[in-house]
């Protein structure tokens, strides 16, 4: 079957090759389908042009990638595809946790729930052969009587590498996840799937049923070598939720990179847990090419961390960040304002804690109550969601312990206090490439810094 896989254009300062779409494409190709990836974000394509491209390609089925952050953009694209008589499926976190809402509000034909590879293959084959689709595991339709989830793929090595020919790293804008980078071209990869933790503000645990699966270290390193050889990739970004969770796994990857003399810089812009690194590990990571680690810190208040079931202490966070800094690795902290129990005092604690840690960079955001999170379910937030608000920038929910005005001002104030220090300013200047200046300035204006 001819299948188009699409990411719509939306407002974003981070434009990386869409790894999930690339993996889905390669998997479908391995099953005999023909695919076309259309990345409206990277190509800056309006939805009308994307629809025309689908028609020109003769797409028999179109898959639209949808997150809550760009739900309205995806909805507009799906409506325009449907107006041309094209069959449309929609997938992603938004679809997985709000299948009925997504179906009714986008008018898509099919909602893909959970991991897409096997589900889309079975759906496409059923459509091509004129077979019923209502009872396919992982597919939600308007006539679905009893929806059944599909089990995840256990053997991650059985999944082909991403379709890098269609998401060629050399063709992407210099606006990577994390904002800063050492070497271009770069490529995102994932060595694991899932998360065993229970943070109430994150949807990953629910998506993975609090399980984590690993590729073999050899498979991961083989993909890195493939990217270097075929696309001239000079840097790798691991997009895992818990890359360092299993210490032996991380050690094996590092040792393979060192033993095979693979010249590559690499980073973890999606974040690792601070309690899952130590100086011995970070030193080995640095030796193998790692130069940048992000940490999901969230708050400088132990009470807030406990409220959101982070299962970590401030002391452990400090130990982990210091271990990375001591090894010569750049560090970034992710912080979220507006978590349950937030007060003006805890906001101050977070800013002070960020400045106390040996962080090279920091990102301060406001909580976005996302589908699939425990907070979303507790608040029954589906009825309150305003899709026009900017994800993690605008205030989408206000705890009764703090005012909306305080939350609105907190991220910009925190950024100014953190970055308007000589050490941080010099570090930022050091890693900014001239070709990134325009996007960096846009990000600073958006954050209210300039």
Tab-separated table of C-alpha atoms in Angstrom:
chain	number	residue	atom	x	y	z
A	1	UNK	CA	0.000	0.000	0.000
A	2	UNK	CA	1.156	3.571	-0.641
A	3	UNK	CA	1.362	5.301	2.723
A	4	UNK	CA	2.301	8.915	3.459
A	5	UNK	CA	3.589	9.699	6.961
A	6	UNK	CA	3.306	13.344	7.925
A	7	UNK	CA	4.391	15.802	10.579
A	8	UNK	CA	2.485	19.073	10.140
A	9	UNK	CA	4.094	22.469	10.404
A	10	UNK	CA	3.646	24.070	13.802
A	11	UNK	CA	5.346	26.693	15.948
A	12	UNK	CA	8.604	25.242	17.194
A	13	UNK	CA	12.209	26.290	17.662
A	14	UNK	CA	13.377	22.667	17.756
A	15	UNK	CA	13.456	20.922	14.398
A	16	UNK	CA	15.012	17.464	14.501
A	17	UNK	CA	14.544	14.494	12.162
A	18	UNK	CA	11.274	12.787	13.306
A	19	UNK	CA	12.722	9.534	14.589
A	20	UNK	CA	9.403	7.789	15.268
A	21	UNK	CA	8.155	8.512	11.759
A	22	UNK	CA	11.438	7.278	10.328
A	23	UNK	CA	11.237	3.989	12.222
A	24	UNK	CA	7.595	3.492	11.219
A	25	UNK	CA	8.499	4.093	7.581
A	26	UNK	CA	11.362	1.586	7.570
A	27	UNK	CA	9.213	-1.021	9.336
A	28	UNK	CA	6.386	-0.615	6.799
A	29	UNK	CA	8.872	-0.867	3.932
A	30	UNK	CA	10.168	-4.117	5.384
A	31	UNK	CA	6.590	-5.435	5.182
A	32	UNK	CA	6.201	-4.555	1.517
A	33	UNK	CA	4.541	-1.139	1.672
A	34	UNK	CA	5.650	2.018	-0.148
A	35	UNK	CA	6.121	5.060	2.065
A	36	UNK	CA	6.616	8.788	1.711
A	37	UNK	CA	7.633	10.911	4.691
A	38	UNK	CA	6.544	14.553	4.491
A	39	UNK	CA	7.988	16.689	7.267
A	40	UNK	CA	5.999	19.900	7.114
A	41	UNK	CA	7.936	21.307	10.068
A	42	UNK	CA	11.375	21.037	8.502
A	43	UNK	CA	10.190	21.962	5.008
A	44	UNK	CA	8.006	24.808	6.331
A	45	UNK	CA	5.031	23.540	4.351
A	46	UNK	CA	1.495	24.855	4.830
A	47	UNK	CA	-1.162	22.174	5.087
A	48	UNK	CA	-2.557	22.859	1.608
A	49	UNK	CA	0.812	22.031	0.052
A	50	UNK	CA	1.091	18.873	2.129
A	51	UNK	CA	-2.312	17.734	0.851
A	52	UNK	CA	-1.204	18.390	-2.733
A	53	UNK	CA	1.939	16.341	-2.167
A	54	UNK	CA	-0.133	13.434	-0.850
A	55	UNK	CA	-2.306	13.574	-3.958
A	56	UNK	CA	0.735	13.758	-6.246
A	57	UNK	CA	2.221	10.707	-4.470
A	58	UNK	CA	-1.008	8.774	-4.939
A	59	UNK	CA	-1.150	8.030	-1.208
A	60	UNK	CA	-3.827	5.473	-0.386
A	61	UNK	CA	-3.471	6.016	3.355
A	62	UNK	CA	-2.044	9.021	5.203
A	63	UNK	CA	-0.734	8.923	8.753
A	64	UNK	CA	-0.586	12.210	10.663
A	65	UNK	CA	1.658	12.496	13.702
A	66	UNK	CA	-0.109	14.425	16.458
A	67	UNK	CA	0.956	15.743	19.848
A	68	UNK	CA	-1.085	17.972	22.122
A	69	UNK	CA	1.344	20.825	21.422
A	70	UNK	CA	0.123	21.015	17.811
A	71	UNK	CA	-3.292	19.392	17.967
A	72	UNK	CA	-5.010	22.245	16.108
A	73	UNK	CA	-2.423	22.153	13.295
A	74	UNK	CA	-2.903	18.391	12.935
A	75	UNK	CA	-6.679	18.771	13.036
A	76	UNK	CA	-6.600	21.332	10.212
A	77	UNK	CA	-4.402	19.066	8.094
A	78	UNK	CA	-6.639	16.037	8.659
A	79	UNK	CA	-9.741	18.028	7.751
A	80	UNK	CA	-8.127	19.116	4.492
A	81	UNK	CA	-7.005	15.584	3.664
A	82	UNK	CA	-10.498	14.254	4.341
A	83	UNK	CA	-11.989	16.941	2.089
A	84	UNK	CA	-10.003	15.371	-0.767
A	85	UNK	CA	-11.340	11.902	0.006
A	86	UNK	CA	-8.081	10.569	1.471
A	87	UNK	CA	-8.148	7.920	4.189
A	88	UNK	CA	-6.408	9.257	7.282
A	89	UNK	CA	-4.999	7.689	10.426
A	90	UNK	CA	-3.654	9.734	13.319
A	91	UNK	CA	-1.125	8.590	15.904
A	92	UNK	CA	1.049	9.806	18.759
A	93	UNK	CA	0.629	10.491	22.468
A	94	UNK	CA	-2.448	12.657	21.914
A	95	UNK	CA	-4.214	9.871	20.022
A	96	UNK	CA	-3.175	7.131	22.424
A	97	UNK	CA	-4.647	8.774	25.502
A	98	UNK	CA	-7.616	10.568	23.936
A	99	UNK	CA	-8.671	8.247	21.084
A	100	UNK	CA	-12.385	9.028	21.060
A	101	UNK	CA	-11.848	12.766	21.493
A	102	UNK	CA	-9.205	12.763	18.747
A	103	UNK	CA	-11.413	10.771	16.388
A	104	UNK	CA	-14.453	12.981	16.903
A	105	UNK	CA	-12.567	16.270	16.738
A	106	UNK	CA	-10.357	15.543	13.741
A	107	UNK	CA	-12.751	13.395	11.669
A	108	UNK	CA	-9.888	10.976	10.969
A	109	UNK	CA	-10.805	7.470	9.839
A	110	UNK	CA	-8.520	5.670	12.286
A	111	UNK	CA	-6.773	6.463	15.549
A	112	UNK	CA	-3.605	4.477	16.245
A	113	UNK	CA	-3.205	3.747	19.949
A	114	UNK	CA	0.244	2.899	21.349
A	115	UNK	CA	3.254	1.781	19.318
A	116	UNK	CA	2.373	2.033	15.662
A	117	UNK	CA	4.585	-0.356	13.684
A	118	UNK	CA	2.641	-3.630	13.780
A	119	UNK	CA	-0.731	-1.894	14.023
A	120	UNK	CA	-0.287	0.224	10.893
A	121	UNK	CA	1.072	-2.738	8.938
A	122	UNK	CA	-1.998	-4.823	9.782
A	123	UNK	CA	-4.355	-1.905	9.110
A	124	UNK	CA	-2.813	-1.189	5.702
A	125	UNK	CA	-2.895	-4.845	4.644
A	126	UNK	CA	-6.524	-5.177	5.731
A	127	UNK	CA	-7.501	-2.076	3.753
A	128	UNK	CA	-5.598	-3.260	0.692
A	129	UNK	CA	-7.325	-6.655	0.821
A	130	UNK	CA	-10.778	-5.334	1.615
A	131	UNK	CA	-10.871	-6.969	5.042
A	132	UNK	CA	-12.636	-5.547	8.154
A	133	UNK	CA	-10.546	-3.244	10.320
A	134	UNK	CA	-12.812	-2.707	13.325
A	135	UNK	CA	-11.215	-5.405	15.458
A	136	UNK	CA	-7.545	-4.743	14.694
A	137	UNK	CA	-5.606	-4.394	17.922
A	138	UNK	CA	-4.459	-0.816	18.485
A	139	UNK	CA	-6.921	0.711	15.982
A	140	UNK	CA	-9.781	2.882	17.183
A	141	UNK	CA	-12.590	3.751	14.736
A	142	UNK	CA	-16.080	5.223	14.932
A	143	UNK	CA	-17.514	1.708	14.686
A	144	UNK	CA	-15.143	0.047	17.158
A	145	UNK	CA	-17.220	-2.097	19.527
A	146	UNK	CA	-14.548	-3.498	21.843
A	147	UNK	CA	-11.139	-1.863	21.565
A	148	UNK	CA	-8.101	-4.030	22.307
A	149	UNK	CA	-4.621	-2.679	22.945
A	150	UNK	CA	-1.738	-4.187	21.028
A	151	UNK	CA	1.190	-5.664	22.905
A	152	UNK	CA	4.488	-3.869	22.409
A	153	UNK	CA	7.348	-5.261	20.341
A	154	UNK	CA	9.663	-6.977	22.814
A	155	UNK	CA	12.682	-7.509	20.555
A	156	UNK	CA	13.735	-3.994	19.597
A	157	UNK	CA	16.630	-5.341	17.521
A	158	UNK	CA	14.016	-6.832	15.174
A	159	UNK	CA	12.939	-3.326	14.141
A	160	UNK	CA	14.916	-1.869	11.222
A	161	UNK	CA	16.926	1.322	11.593
A	162	UNK	CA	14.962	4.490	10.834
A	163	UNK	CA	14.366	5.397	7.186
A	164	UNK	CA	17.302	7.806	7.184
A	165	UNK	CA	17.135	8.283	3.428
A	166	UNK	CA	13.818	10.086	3.916
A	167	UNK	CA	14.824	11.968	7.074
A	168	UNK	CA	18.358	12.694	5.907
A	169	UNK	CA	20.153	14.489	8.784
A	170	UNK	CA	22.024	16.684	6.301
A	171	UNK	CA	18.768	18.303	5.162
A	172	UNK	CA	17.598	19.490	8.587
A	173	UNK	CA	17.746	23.010	9.952
A	174	UNK	CA	20.298	23.745	12.639
A	175	UNK	CA	17.676	23.851	15.373
A	176	UNK	CA	18.263	20.665	17.355
A	177	UNK	CA	16.592	19.383	20.491
A	178	UNK	CA	18.439	21.143	23.286
A	179	UNK	CA	19.116	24.211	21.162
A	180	UNK	CA	22.913	23.987	21.264
A	181	UNK	CA	25.163	21.538	19.476
A	182	UNK	CA	28.825	20.871	18.784
A	183	UNK	CA	28.808	19.250	15.358
A	184	UNK	CA	26.555	19.072	12.297
A	185	UNK	CA	25.066	17.005	10.830
A	186	UNK	CA	23.587	15.238	13.820
A	187	UNK	CA	21.033	12.460	14.172
A	188	UNK	CA	18.659	11.471	16.969
A	189	UNK	CA	18.475	7.809	17.920
A	190	UNK	CA	16.812	5.816	20.671
A	191	UNK	CA	18.445	2.863	22.406
A	192	UNK	CA	15.471	2.025	24.606
A	193	UNK	CA	11.706	2.332	24.807
A	194	UNK	CA	9.748	3.029	27.961
A	195	UNK	CA	10.022	4.309	31.518
A	196	UNK	CA	9.553	2.418	34.806
A	197	UNK	CA	9.014	5.500	36.966
A	198	UNK	CA	5.737	7.141	38.048
A	199	UNK	CA	6.115	10.923	37.695
A	200	UNK	CA	2.592	12.353	37.735
A	201	UNK	CA	3.310	15.097	35.171
A	202	UNK	CA	4.702	12.740	32.485
A	203	UNK	CA	2.831	10.523	30.019
A	204	UNK	CA	5.718	8.173	29.270
A	205	UNK	CA	5.042	5.767	32.173
A	206	UNK	CA	1.445	5.233	31.056
A	207	UNK	CA	2.469	4.823	27.409
A	208	UNK	CA	5.008	2.129	28.326
A	209	UNK	CA	3.020	0.592	31.215
A	210	UNK	CA	6.047	1.472	33.372
A	211	UNK	CA	8.293	-0.950	31.494
A	212	UNK	CA	11.536	-0.356	29.670
A	213	UNK	CA	12.961	-2.385	26.783
A	214	UNK	CA	16.506	-2.240	25.458
A	215	UNK	CA	18.130	-2.670	22.086
A	216	UNK	CA	21.402	-4.557	22.232
A	217	UNK	CA	24.445	-2.267	22.581
A	218	UNK	CA	25.815	-3.770	19.347
A	219	UNK	CA	22.635	-2.833	17.463
A	220	UNK	CA	22.800	0.740	18.764
A	221	UNK	CA	26.450	1.175	17.808
A	222	UNK	CA	25.849	-0.378	14.387
A	223	UNK	CA	23.239	2.303	13.687
A	224	UNK	CA	25.715	4.991	14.714
A	225	UNK	CA	28.310	3.542	12.328
A	226	UNK	CA	25.681	3.385	9.571
A	227	UNK	CA	24.851	7.063	10.086
A	228	UNK	CA	28.503	8.076	10.017
A	229	UNK	CA	29.262	6.086	6.876
A	230	UNK	CA	26.165	6.926	4.845
A	231	UNK	CA	25.214	10.424	5.977
A	232	UNK	CA	28.408	11.916	7.379
A	233	UNK	CA	26.843	12.277	10.814
A	234	UNK	CA	29.198	13.827	13.365
A	235	UNK	CA	26.967	13.917	16.426
A	236	UNK	CA	24.336	11.659	18.003
A	237	UNK	CA	21.483	12.751	20.251
A	238	UNK	CA	20.018	9.989	22.395
A	239	UNK	CA	16.304	10.725	22.829
A	240	UNK	CA	15.643	8.013	25.423
A	241	UNK	CA	13.698	8.646	28.609
A	242	UNK	CA	16.121	6.534	30.666
A	243	UNK	CA	19.325	5.882	28.742
A	244	UNK	CA	21.457	5.413	31.868
A	245	UNK	CA	18.888	3.410	33.852
A	246	UNK	CA	20.802	0.150	33.428
A	247	UNK	CA	24.431	0.948	34.155
A	248	UNK	CA	25.892	-2.123	32.414
A	249	UNK	CA	23.973	-1.234	29.249
A	250	UNK	CA	25.445	2.275	29.158
A	251	UNK	CA	28.922	0.946	29.934
A	252	UNK	CA	28.681	-1.512	27.042
A	253	UNK	CA	27.723	1.212	24.549
A	254	UNK	CA	30.576	3.439	25.719
A	255	UNK	CA	33.110	0.624	25.559
A	256	UNK	CA	32.037	-0.321	22.035
A	257	UNK	CA	32.399	3.289	20.863
A	258	UNK	CA	35.881	3.427	22.404
A	259	UNK	CA	37.044	-0.023	21.279
A	260	UNK	CA	35.923	0.538	17.690
A	261	UNK	CA	37.499	4.011	17.671
A	262	UNK	CA	34.265	5.645	16.556
A	263	UNK	CA	34.849	9.392	16.319
A	264	UNK	CA	31.541	10.927	17.325
A	265	UNK	CA	30.262	13.478	19.804
A	266	UNK	CA	27.042	12.619	21.554
A	267	UNK	CA	24.524	14.073	23.975
A	268	UNK	CA	21.340	13.329	25.895
A	269	UNK	CA	19.114	16.387	25.331
A	270	UNK	CA	15.966	14.558	26.453
A	271	UNK	CA	17.380	14.145	29.937
A	272	UNK	CA	18.583	11.387	32.246
A	273	UNK	CA	17.887	10.759	35.922
A	274	UNK	CA	20.528	12.279	38.167
A	275	UNK	CA	20.417	9.292	40.509
A	276	UNK	CA	21.402	6.977	37.644
A	277	UNK	CA	24.854	8.439	36.974
A	278	UNK	CA	28.046	8.508	38.998
A	279	UNK	CA	31.547	9.813	38.371
A	280	UNK	CA	32.838	6.458	37.116
A	281	UNK	CA	30.056	6.263	34.539
A	282	UNK	CA	30.181	9.903	33.451
A	283	UNK	CA	33.955	9.668	33.012
A	284	UNK	CA	33.499	6.699	30.689
A	285	UNK	CA	30.714	8.500	28.833
A	286	UNK	CA	32.970	11.521	28.366
A	287	UNK	CA	35.779	9.325	27.056
A	288	UNK	CA	33.406	7.783	24.487
A	289	UNK	CA	32.322	11.166	23.115
A	290	UNK	CA	29.577	12.448	25.437
A	291	UNK	CA	29.830	16.183	26.016
A	292	UNK	CA	26.339	17.174	27.169
A	293	UNK	CA	23.775	15.704	29.576
A	294	UNK	CA	20.380	17.129	30.465
A	295	UNK	CA	18.749	16.264	33.765
A	296	UNK	CA	15.045	16.242	34.564
A	297	UNK	CA	15.250	18.077	37.888
A	298	UNK	CA	11.783	19.714	37.878
A	299	UNK	CA	11.954	21.537	41.243
A	300	UNK	CA	14.266	22.708	43.998
A	301	UNK	CA	11.666	21.815	46.597
A	302	UNK	CA	11.761	18.313	48.057
A	303	UNK	CA	8.064	18.604	48.881
A	304	UNK	CA	7.190	19.317	45.244
A	305	UNK	CA	9.315	16.373	44.074
A	306	UNK	CA	7.485	14.145	46.531
A	307	UNK	CA	4.111	15.528	45.434
A	308	UNK	CA	4.759	14.474	41.829
A	309	UNK	CA	6.232	11.080	42.785
A	310	UNK	CA	9.632	11.863	41.310
A	311	UNK	CA	11.217	9.318	43.678
A	312	UNK	CA	14.456	11.233	44.057
A	313	UNK	CA	16.049	13.558	46.612
A	314	UNK	CA	17.654	16.939	46.124
A	315	UNK	CA	20.892	15.438	47.473
A	316	UNK	CA	20.902	12.732	44.778
A	317	UNK	CA	20.214	15.331	42.101
A	318	UNK	CA	23.162	17.403	43.264
A	319	UNK	CA	25.433	14.343	43.334
A	320	UNK	CA	24.508	13.356	39.788
A	321	UNK	CA	24.950	16.831	38.297
A	322	UNK	CA	28.288	17.222	40.054
A	323	UNK	CA	29.443	13.828	38.744
A	324	UNK	CA	28.784	14.932	35.162
A	325	UNK	CA	30.376	18.353	35.640
A	326	UNK	CA	33.455	16.802	37.278
A	327	UNK	CA	33.868	14.530	34.245
A	328	UNK	CA	33.917	17.585	31.974
A	329	UNK	CA	30.405	17.127	30.595
A	330	UNK	CA	28.167	20.139	29.976
A	331	UNK	CA	25.003	19.957	32.050
A	332	UNK	CA	21.486	21.267	31.603
A	333	UNK	CA	18.620	21.211	34.077
A	334	UNK	CA	14.935	21.053	33.194
A	335	UNK	CA	12.660	22.808	35.689
A	336	UNK	CA	8.862	23.032	35.772
A	337	UNK	CA	6.856	25.685	37.584
A	338	UNK	CA	3.234	25.131	38.561
A	339	UNK	CA	3.448	21.543	39.794
A	340	UNK	CA	0.989	20.555	42.557
A	341	UNK	CA	1.807	22.418	45.769
A	342	UNK	CA	3.793	25.191	44.030
A	343	UNK	CA	4.078	28.443	46.004
A	344	UNK	CA	6.050	31.644	45.666
A	345	UNK	CA	8.470	30.156	48.183
A	346	UNK	CA	9.015	26.912	46.232
A	347	UNK	CA	9.591	28.914	43.056
A	348	UNK	CA	12.366	30.788	44.882
A	349	UNK	CA	13.778	27.484	46.139
A	350	UNK	CA	13.896	26.175	42.555
A	351	UNK	CA	15.709	29.243	41.220
A	352	UNK	CA	18.237	29.121	44.070
A	353	UNK	CA	18.778	25.396	43.585
A	354	UNK	CA	19.360	25.838	39.837
A	355	UNK	CA	21.970	28.515	40.532
A	356	UNK	CA	23.610	26.368	43.209
A	357	UNK	CA	24.114	23.367	40.928
A	358	UNK	CA	27.070	23.198	38.494
A	359	UNK	CA	24.719	23.543	35.513
A	360	UNK	CA	25.931	24.955	32.232
A	361	UNK	CA	22.386	25.686	31.090
A	362	UNK	CA	18.856	25.574	32.441
A	363	UNK	CA	15.368	25.551	31.006
A	364	UNK	CA	12.430	26.827	33.032
A	365	UNK	CA	8.916	26.008	31.837
A	366	UNK	CA	5.368	26.152	33.087
A	367	UNK	CA	3.538	22.872	33.580
A	368	UNK	CA	1.408	21.684	30.698
A	369	UNK	CA	-1.214	19.193	31.862
A	370	UNK	CA	-0.772	16.519	29.199
A	371	UNK	CA	-3.040	13.609	28.229
A	372	UNK	CA	-1.758	10.361	29.703
A	373	UNK	CA	-0.417	11.940	32.879
A	374	UNK	CA	-1.738	11.189	36.334
A	375	UNK	CA	-2.389	14.916	36.847
A	376	UNK	CA	-4.528	15.001	33.686
A	377	UNK	CA	-6.619	12.096	34.956
A	378	UNK	CA	-6.905	13.493	38.484
A	379	UNK	CA	-8.097	16.877	37.213
A	380	UNK	CA	-10.342	15.344	34.495
A	381	UNK	CA	-8.609	17.862	32.304
A	382	UNK	CA	-10.087	16.880	28.953
A	383	UNK	CA	-12.998	19.223	29.568
A	384	UNK	CA	-10.733	22.175	30.431
A	385	UNK	CA	-8.040	21.965	27.773
A	386	UNK	CA	-7.445	25.095	25.693
A	387	UNK	CA	-5.605	23.942	22.567
A	388	UNK	CA	-4.678	27.513	21.591
A	389	UNK	CA	-2.234	27.870	24.478
A	390	UNK	CA	1.473	27.350	23.870
A	391	UNK	CA	2.606	24.076	25.417
A	392	UNK	CA	4.939	24.529	28.422
A	393	UNK	CA	4.973	28.297	27.891
A	394	UNK	CA	1.489	29.561	28.698
A	395	UNK	CA	-0.093	28.762	32.037
A	396	UNK	CA	-2.607	25.950	31.454
A	397	UNK	CA	-3.413	25.140	35.082
A	398	UNK	CA	-2.980	27.023	38.338
A	399	UNK	CA	-2.589	25.209	41.680
A	400	UNK	CA	-4.589	26.811	44.493
A	401	UNK	CA	-1.315	27.539	46.308
A	402	UNK	CA	-0.009	30.199	43.913
A	403	UNK	CA	-1.374	32.939	41.657
A	404	UNK	CA	-1.517	32.787	37.862
A	405	UNK	CA	0.403	36.059	37.633
A	406	UNK	CA	3.306	34.645	39.637
A	407	UNK	CA	3.431	31.558	37.389
A	408	UNK	CA	3.356	33.657	34.229
A	409	UNK	CA	6.378	35.652	35.346
A	410	UNK	CA	8.377	32.801	36.899
A	411	UNK	CA	10.105	31.246	33.829
A	412	UNK	CA	11.425	34.520	32.396
A	413	UNK	CA	12.583	35.709	35.830
A	414	UNK	CA	14.318	32.395	36.478
A	415	UNK	CA	16.049	32.457	33.086
A	416	UNK	CA	17.347	35.980	33.691
A	417	UNK	CA	18.635	35.137	37.160
A	418	UNK	CA	20.301	31.974	35.900
A	419	UNK	CA	21.852	33.235	32.672
A	420	UNK	CA	22.758	36.803	33.560
A	421	UNK	CA	25.868	35.556	35.298
A	422	UNK	CA	29.307	35.724	33.617
A	423	UNK	CA	29.975	31.986	33.606
A	424	UNK	CA	26.645	31.111	31.999
A	425	UNK	CA	26.819	33.888	29.416
A	426	UNK	CA	30.317	32.850	28.334
A	427	UNK	CA	29.252	29.220	28.071
A	428	UNK	CA	26.269	30.116	25.920
A	429	UNK	CA	28.370	32.249	23.577
A	430	UNK	CA	30.958	29.486	23.276
A	431	UNK	CA	28.515	26.946	21.871
A	432	UNK	CA	26.365	29.168	19.661
A	433	UNK	CA	27.126	28.764	15.954
A	434	UNK	CA	26.549	31.805	13.704
A	435	UNK	CA	23.974	29.807	11.732
A	436	UNK	CA	21.962	29.316	14.957
A	437	UNK	CA	21.775	32.986	15.977
A	438	UNK	CA	18.430	33.721	14.321
A	439	UNK	CA	16.658	30.801	15.968
A	440	UNK	CA	18.319	31.530	19.330
A	441	UNK	CA	17.114	35.143	19.271
A	442	UNK	CA	13.581	33.985	18.450
A	443	UNK	CA	13.680	31.619	21.413
A	444	UNK	CA	14.893	34.366	23.745
A	445	UNK	CA	12.139	36.724	22.581
A	446	UNK	CA	9.541	33.991	22.991
A	447	UNK	CA	10.756	33.366	26.541
A	448	UNK	CA	10.570	37.080	27.359
A	449	UNK	CA	14.317	37.496	27.865
A	450	UNK	CA	14.934	40.081	25.114
